[in-house]
Amino acid sequence: MSAGTRQGGLVAPDLAARVVERALSRGGDLGELYAEDRATLALSLDDGRVERPSTGSERGASVRVVLGDASYFGHVDGLAEEDLMRVAESVSQAVRGDSRTPAALGAPEAAASHEVRVRPEDVEAAAKAGLLRACDERARAAAAEVVQVTASYAEGRRRVEIYNSNGLAAADDRTRVRLGVQVVARRNGRVETGHETLGGHAGFELVESDPGAVADAAARKALTLLDAVDAPTGRMPVVVGNGFGGVLLHEAVGHGLEADAVQKRASVYAGKLGEQVAEPFVTAYDDGARANEWGSDGTDDEGTPTQRTTVIEDGELTSYLYDLLRAGKDGVPSTGNGRRESFRHLPLPRMTNTYFAPGDATPEDLIAGVEKGLYAVSFGGGQVEPATGDFVFGVSEGYLIEAGKVTAPVRGATLIGNGLEALAAIDGIAGDLAIATGFCGKGGQRVAAGVGQPHVRIRALTVGGTASA
């Protein structure tokens, strides 16, 4: 990351000051103006044909007043002065108290930026269509069993400005690019699907060097599953793959560390700061500042600079993930995790890029130590109960481990367990950290989130399958 160029111009600071002052005209602990300008483009290929590009753009703003634990909120399309003042007046009427004078506001300070070498909007649509055709050709060349290829390309630029009554004036300029490929393979009436993505907070350079590698990975997964055997059943060691294997950490642990769940006592991790929850070699982070990763930004959506937060250090639970509202309640600084889908939404504590720190082992070391178990490379969805930590995940790509070797692919495997128990059962971490792209849903909002980890071995988990253990 580097110091960014000022990307202001959405709302003049003097107007922002008047909006915030109007919002606090009947009281409140915090007044905030959030302004956004967004442009997107999406392109897809299905059955060999590139569909018409889909584009979109919008501008809008929201005004928030926080009083105690309550938030009063309104939003408007466009950034016209009369609309902003009208929303501020409307929100202020929800509060009954004495007016508060906000701190002076200056020009918004540009956040540290993530490098974008090739601006996506400067690349011709034909080149983006060429990416998708290259993916289609590579996937179909993998084997005659490949019968369907779907590829998608998406880019987005989102400029935001945030002003609040504490004198904060921040700006952030965010560019994301993502390429995805889904492959369907068929043999003797059996049909299997493989999926792969590549994305980041970056420019077109991320996807232009070898887009076919994404298609190769998706095709390999689909073709491998054609030879899969029934998954075993029972408790056994499980080696979880790097990259998208981090979904297990994100869902089973990360959501339980978000401060809103903790403060509602709806998390199994509530009250456990300082407790040993894993072996001493286990450390984990949420890192919204990690260069060019999918879940990274310069600031969060409350203007707090993103940072690397150590949530587990040497096996000890060390931090929850905070936005401004929940941080104030606990008397700690925000960790830069106040995120929102758009100006139409309130910020909530959300993960950014969540991952285990690399260890000293290799993936081969971890697998060699298992006599009979499961190698879970990737997941296809699941459910977690934050209050208890209980989870069920479907394994989208998995293999048997027999006598320390990876052998047959399996289908129909599920992992059943508890987040705290799984953390305590980690007995090995490799050094091959990788972070994959995903979208996280919470409270009716959807935000980009990086999920990742090195290969991790769990001493024992319950595997649900269709074959005998």
XYZ file of C-alpha atoms in Angstrom:
469
model
C 0.000 0.000 0.000
C 1.071 3.592 -0.552
C -0.186 7.065 0.228
C -3.152 7.686 -2.038
C -3.993 10.637 -4.203
C -6.834 12.737 -2.817
C -9.979 11.371 -4.391
C -12.347 13.955 -2.988
C -15.011 15.847 -4.835
C -18.104 13.934 -3.762
C -19.186 16.374 -1.039
C -17.521 19.701 -0.220
C -16.247 19.832 3.386
C -18.303 22.940 4.236
C -21.478 21.219 3.061
C -20.530 18.067 4.977
C -20.094 20.187 8.115
C -23.570 21.700 7.709
C -25.125 18.260 7.140
C -23.518 16.836 10.271
C -24.475 19.912 12.297
C -28.106 19.627 11.123
C -28.121 15.904 11.994
C -27.089 16.734 15.579
C -29.458 19.686 15.948
C -31.593 17.713 18.419
C -28.769 15.844 20.100
C -26.805 12.642 19.638
C -23.400 11.205 20.538
C -22.148 10.966 16.955
C -23.272 12.411 13.633
C -22.003 11.017 10.340
C -22.274 11.656 6.591
C -21.281 8.801 4.264
C -21.107 9.561 0.510
C -20.462 7.059 -2.253
C -19.910 6.933 -6.024
C -19.902 3.461 -7.608
C -19.423 2.079 -11.134
C -19.519 -1.596 -12.123
C -19.150 -3.759 -15.209
C -19.898 -7.482 -15.569
C -19.413 -9.779 -18.520
C -20.194 -13.478 -18.845
C -19.732 -16.366 -21.253
C -22.141 -19.283 -21.345
C -22.064 -22.198 -23.763
C -19.392 -20.518 -25.894
C -21.248 -17.227 -26.289
C -20.247 -13.946 -24.660
C -23.278 -12.141 -23.269
C -23.828 -8.381 -23.543
C -21.863 -6.430 -20.858
C -23.854 -5.298 -17.854
C -22.907 -1.872 -16.483
C -24.134 0.169 -13.575
C -23.398 3.370 -11.691
C -24.916 5.220 -8.780
C -24.257 8.035 -6.346
C -25.803 8.487 -2.969
C -25.304 9.276 0.686
C -26.517 8.365 4.146
C -26.761 10.271 7.396
C -26.492 8.564 10.776
C -26.979 9.785 14.328
C -25.836 7.531 17.160
C -27.291 8.004 20.642
C -26.251 5.412 23.178
C -26.833 1.979 21.649
C -29.339 3.335 19.108
C -28.612 4.413 15.527
C -30.950 6.658 13.525
C -30.377 6.496 9.787
C -31.548 7.818 6.437
C -30.214 7.683 2.882
C -30.806 9.360 -0.450
C -29.891 8.802 -4.098
C -27.671 11.591 -5.423
C -25.534 14.149 -3.614
C -27.505 17.361 -4.129
C -27.261 19.803 -1.218
C -31.007 20.078 -0.673
C -31.354 16.286 -0.517
C -28.500 15.904 1.968
C -29.899 18.611 4.228
C -33.392 17.095 4.006
C -32.123 13.667 5.085
C -30.125 15.220 7.924
C -33.222 17.094 9.149
C -35.320 13.928 8.934
C -32.814 11.857 10.924
C -32.403 14.593 13.545
C -36.143 14.481 14.314
C -35.754 10.980 15.737
C -33.767 12.429 18.659
C -35.153 14.577 21.479
C -32.420 16.477 23.240
C -30.095 19.455 23.132
C -28.153 20.211 19.982
C -24.500 19.252 19.870
C -21.831 21.293 18.145
C -19.679 19.029 15.948
C -15.924 19.398 15.567
C -14.656 21.353 12.566
C -14.247 19.394 9.329
C -11.479 19.816 6.796
C -10.845 18.257 3.396
C -11.062 14.450 3.503
C -7.729 12.701 3.914
C -7.102 10.073 1.242
C -6.501 6.598 2.623
C -3.414 4.565 1.808
C -4.148 2.984 -1.561
C -3.690 -0.491 -3.028
C -1.699 -0.553 -6.255
C -3.754 -0.554 -9.462
C -1.342 -0.749 -12.421
C -3.953 -1.082 -15.193
C -7.242 0.693 -14.597
C -9.993 -1.760 -15.655
C -12.118 0.987 -17.225
C -9.201 1.790 -19.570
C -9.238 -1.744 -21.028
C -11.394 -2.389 -24.091
C -14.401 -4.668 -23.613
C -13.015 -6.887 -26.382
C -9.990 -7.726 -24.220
C -12.288 -8.711 -21.343
C -14.331 -10.906 -23.673
C -11.042 -12.432 -24.806
C -10.337 -13.501 -21.211
C -13.587 -15.413 -21.101
C -13.007 -17.098 -24.459
C -9.502 -18.118 -23.344
C -11.041 -19.709 -20.247
C -13.641 -21.535 -22.341
C -10.981 -22.957 -24.680
C -8.669 -24.048 -21.854
C -11.434 -25.760 -19.920
C -12.773 -27.628 -22.967
C -9.242 -28.688 -23.925
C -8.800 -30.393 -20.557
C -10.832 -33.496 -21.541
C -13.649 -34.681 -23.770
C -15.808 -35.080 -20.641
C -16.086 -31.287 -20.245
C -19.575 -30.500 -21.537
C -20.289 -27.000 -20.251
C -18.207 -23.949 -19.340
C -19.456 -20.743 -17.737
C -17.047 -17.863 -17.201
C -17.604 -14.437 -15.665
C -15.604 -11.240 -15.310
C -16.531 -8.381 -12.978
C -14.930 -5.058 -12.104
C -15.995 -2.288 -9.793
C -14.765 1.080 -8.569
C -16.176 2.569 -5.399
C -15.157 6.005 -4.117
C -16.341 6.949 -0.643
C -16.075 9.951 1.668
C -16.891 9.825 5.366
C -17.305 12.828 7.689
C -18.280 12.658 11.348
C -18.872 14.984 14.281
C -15.560 14.024 15.920
C -13.759 15.861 13.122
C -13.035 12.812 10.978
C -12.857 13.482 7.221
C -11.667 10.477 5.200
C -11.750 9.325 1.575
C -11.073 5.939 0.006
C -10.857 4.793 -3.632
C -11.500 1.064 -4.111
C -11.079 -1.014 -7.265
C -11.869 -4.724 -7.412
C -11.528 -7.248 -10.241
C -12.721 -10.877 -10.238
C -12.640 -13.731 -12.764
C -14.662 -16.912 -12.180
C -15.050 -20.187 -14.103
C -17.493 -23.048 -13.590
C -17.010 -26.340 -15.460
C -19.461 -29.231 -15.816
C -18.078 -32.670 -16.711
C -20.084 -35.787 -17.633
C -19.171 -39.473 -17.974
C -21.497 -42.487 -18.162
C -24.452 -40.475 -16.896
C -22.565 -39.013 -13.965
C -22.317 -35.207 -13.841
C -19.923 -33.195 -11.655
C -19.113 -29.485 -11.313
C -15.894 -27.615 -10.550
C -15.531 -23.917 -9.733
C -12.583 -21.544 -9.323
C -12.128 -17.761 -8.909
C -9.336 -15.198 -8.939
C -9.913 -11.736 -7.549
C -8.402 -8.868 -5.622
C -8.397 -5.196 -4.692
C -6.325 -4.545 -7.814
C -6.448 -3.624 -11.502
C -6.798 -5.563 -14.724
C -3.193 -6.760 -14.377
C -4.445 -9.357 -11.891
C -6.249 -11.398 -14.550
C -4.469 -10.674 -17.839
C -1.307 -12.793 -17.492
C -2.795 -16.319 -17.453
C -6.607 -16.370 -17.173
C -6.639 -19.946 -18.434
C -5.119 -21.111 -15.139
C -8.466 -20.381 -13.473
C -10.202 -22.577 -16.078
C -7.601 -25.316 -15.590
C -8.342 -25.437 -11.858
C -12.113 -25.546 -12.363
C -11.835 -28.297 -14.979
C -9.504 -30.345 -12.789
C -12.003 -30.276 -9.929
C -14.919 -31.378 -12.122
C -12.941 -34.171 -13.791
C -11.536 -35.410 -10.485
C -15.017 -35.767 -9.033
C -16.017 -38.098 -11.889
C -13.805 -40.721 -10.224
C -14.904 -39.968 -6.651
C -15.931 -42.708 -4.231
C -18.414 -42.425 -1.367
C -17.093 -40.400 1.550
C -16.276 -42.259 4.779
C -18.218 -41.767 7.998
C -16.906 -41.333 11.533
C -14.398 -39.347 13.590
C -11.007 -39.051 11.954
C -8.118 -36.632 11.357
C -8.873 -33.976 8.746
C -6.327 -31.941 6.775
C -7.986 -28.760 5.505
C -6.555 -27.244 2.316
C -5.137 -23.749 1.972
C -6.963 -20.874 0.270
C -10.688 -21.592 0.184
C -10.287 -24.072 3.035
C -10.233 -20.923 5.177
C -14.028 -20.831 4.919
C -13.986 -23.056 8.006
C -12.103 -20.363 9.996
C -14.278 -17.564 8.586
C -17.589 -19.209 9.395
C -16.871 -21.314 12.476
C -14.632 -18.814 14.291
C -14.603 -15.397 12.612
C -18.305 -14.562 12.846
C -18.191 -15.383 16.542
C -15.498 -12.703 17.025
C -17.568 -9.863 15.534
C -18.348 -7.528 18.415
C -22.092 -7.184 17.811
C -22.586 -10.926 18.355
C -20.245 -10.851 21.353
C -22.040 -7.928 23.046
C -25.414 -9.593 22.532
C -23.945 -12.730 24.211
C -24.858 -14.526 20.986
C -21.314 -15.813 20.467
C -19.588 -18.779 22.031
C -16.455 -16.563 22.229
C -18.087 -13.956 24.519
C -16.110 -13.517 27.732
C -13.188 -15.607 26.528
C -10.594 -12.873 25.824
C -7.308 -13.961 27.372
C -8.274 -17.628 27.394
C -6.215 -20.322 25.688
C -8.410 -21.563 22.847
C -5.780 -23.336 20.727
C -2.292 -24.797 20.880
C 0.521 -22.229 21.396
C 1.632 -22.450 17.760
C -1.739 -21.148 16.499
C -2.042 -17.450 15.570
C -4.805 -15.884 13.456
C -5.472 -12.455 11.970
C -8.118 -10.298 10.394
C -6.215 -8.010 8.029
C -8.062 -5.383 6.008
C -4.800 -3.662 5.033
C -3.150 -6.685 3.388
C -1.910 -5.484 -0.001
C -4.266 -6.095 -2.940
C -6.283 -8.823 -1.241
C -9.962 -9.206 -2.061
C -11.259 -8.070 1.345
C -8.846 -5.123 1.724
C -9.648 -1.407 1.727
C -7.798 1.773 2.726
C -10.358 2.592 5.418
C -13.446 0.836 6.644
C -16.866 2.389 5.944
C -16.650 4.599 9.034
C -13.328 6.151 7.939
C -11.136 4.151 10.339
C -7.894 3.021 8.645
C -7.856 -0.728 8.056
C -5.295 -2.740 10.005
C -4.063 -6.210 10.858
C -5.801 -7.325 14.043
C -4.412 -10.355 15.852
C -7.473 -12.264 17.030
C -5.582 -15.327 18.286
C -1.938 -15.074 19.389
C 0.038 -18.123 20.487
C -3.259 -19.898 21.050
C -4.788 -17.133 23.220
C -7.913 -15.215 22.178
C -6.702 -11.597 22.027
C -9.284 -9.398 20.267
C -12.766 -9.070 18.878
C -13.569 -7.194 15.651
C -15.055 -3.713 16.202
C -16.842 -0.889 14.444
C -17.082 2.532 16.145
C -20.382 1.853 17.926
C -19.351 -1.436 19.553
C -15.806 -0.201 20.254
C -17.218 2.755 22.180
C -19.373 0.417 24.242
C -16.335 -1.682 25.217
C -14.060 1.356 25.675
C -11.543 0.239 23.031
C -10.479 1.661 19.641
C -12.240 0.482 16.498
C -10.298 -2.232 14.684
C -11.394 -0.873 11.283
C -14.089 -3.510 10.754
C -17.123 -1.210 10.340
C -18.292 -2.251 6.864
C -21.462 -1.766 4.811
C -22.688 -2.962 1.419
C -23.568 0.548 0.213
C -24.841 3.959 1.319
C -28.228 2.309 1.823
C -26.936 0.241 4.759
C -25.744 0.789 8.323
C -22.168 -0.274 9.101
C -21.729 -3.519 11.037
C -18.661 -5.294 12.454
C -17.516 -7.479 9.537
C -14.426 -9.535 8.718
C -12.054 -8.381 5.938
C -9.354 -11.015 5.174
C -9.275 -13.621 7.944
C -6.542 -16.280 8.076
C -4.225 -18.404 10.200
C -0.559 -17.368 10.307
C 1.727 -19.766 8.415
C 3.455 -22.514 10.381
C 6.660 -24.483 9.887
C 5.276 -27.714 8.405
C 4.626 -28.613 4.774
C 1.327 -29.976 3.465
C 3.114 -33.276 2.862
C 4.213 -33.355 6.532
C 0.631 -32.934 7.713
C -0.735 -35.622 5.383
C 2.104 -38.052 6.136
C 1.091 -38.029 9.807
C -2.408 -39.387 9.101
C -3.003 -43.137 8.897
C -6.656 -42.850 7.877
C -8.462 -39.560 7.379
C -9.906 -36.934 5.048
C -8.198 -34.224 2.985
C -10.805 -31.419 2.648
C -9.527 -29.084 -0.074
C -12.557 -26.851 -0.496
C -16.060 -26.301 0.838
C -19.390 -25.835 -0.857
C -21.381 -24.122 1.861
C -22.580 -24.870 5.356
C -24.262 -23.650 8.502
C -22.923 -22.289 11.800
C -24.758 -21.505 15.042
C -22.724 -18.575 16.496
C -24.182 -18.954 19.984
C -22.823 -22.479 20.338
C -20.132 -22.648 17.636
C -21.662 -25.809 16.156
C -21.147 -26.151 12.390
C -21.884 -28.373 9.402
C -19.963 -27.866 6.142
C -20.246 -29.645 2.812
C -16.905 -30.610 1.237
C -16.880 -29.710 -2.469
C -13.427 -31.205 -3.126
C -12.058 -33.912 -0.840
C -9.841 -37.001 -0.850
C -9.148 -39.996 1.321
C -5.881 -40.071 3.260
C -4.596 -43.627 3.633
C -1.270 -44.597 5.203
C -0.021 -41.015 4.950
C -0.889 -40.608 1.268
C -3.669 -38.807 -0.595
C -5.604 -41.448 -2.534
C -9.137 -41.491 -3.969
C -11.352 -38.401 -4.366
C -14.595 -38.536 -2.369
C -18.069 -37.138 -2.846
C -20.823 -36.335 -0.400
C -18.583 -35.548 2.588
C -19.663 -33.169 5.341
C -17.690 -31.923 8.338
C -19.620 -31.719 11.607
C -18.141 -30.071 14.682
C -17.788 -27.111 16.991
C -15.597 -24.067 16.353
C -13.986 -23.988 19.801
C -13.359 -27.734 19.768
C -11.922 -27.608 16.244
C -9.567 -24.756 17.225
C -8.336 -26.741 20.214
C -7.791 -29.793 18.002
C -5.451 -28.130 15.476
C -2.206 -30.065 15.686
C -0.301 -28.817 12.644
C -0.080 -25.761 10.338
C 1.851 -25.582 7.071
C 3.615 -22.552 5.597
C 1.659 -22.222 2.339
C -0.736 -19.362 3.143
C -3.173 -18.530 0.347
C -6.252 -16.279 0.409
C -9.312 -16.855 -1.788
C -12.185 -14.587 -2.765
C -15.683 -14.734 -1.379
C -18.759 -12.725 -0.475
C -19.996 -12.672 3.114
C -23.662 -12.203 3.945
C -24.851 -10.756 7.252
C -27.795 -8.654 8.318
C -29.116 -8.520 4.760
C -25.828 -7.089 3.481
C -23.200 -8.624 1.191
C -19.538 -7.532 1.251
C -16.302 -8.815 -0.296
C -14.343 -10.985 2.147
C -11.050 -12.827 1.787
C -10.926 -16.313 3.272
C -7.656 -18.107 3.631
C -5.162 -20.165 5.529
C -2.210 -22.471 5.056
C -2.921 -26.222 5.142
C -4.178 -27.012 8.652
C -4.545 -30.424 10.329
C -7.309 -31.063 12.872
C -6.712 -34.006 15.164
C -10.272 -35.327 14.837
C -13.584 -34.183 13.356
C -16.801 -35.996 12.610
C -17.088 -36.744 8.901
C -20.530 -37.460 7.530
C -20.572 -39.583 4.400
C -22.274 -42.538 2.779
C -19.593 -45.214 3.142
C -18.534 -47.149 6.248
C -15.647 -45.685 8.262
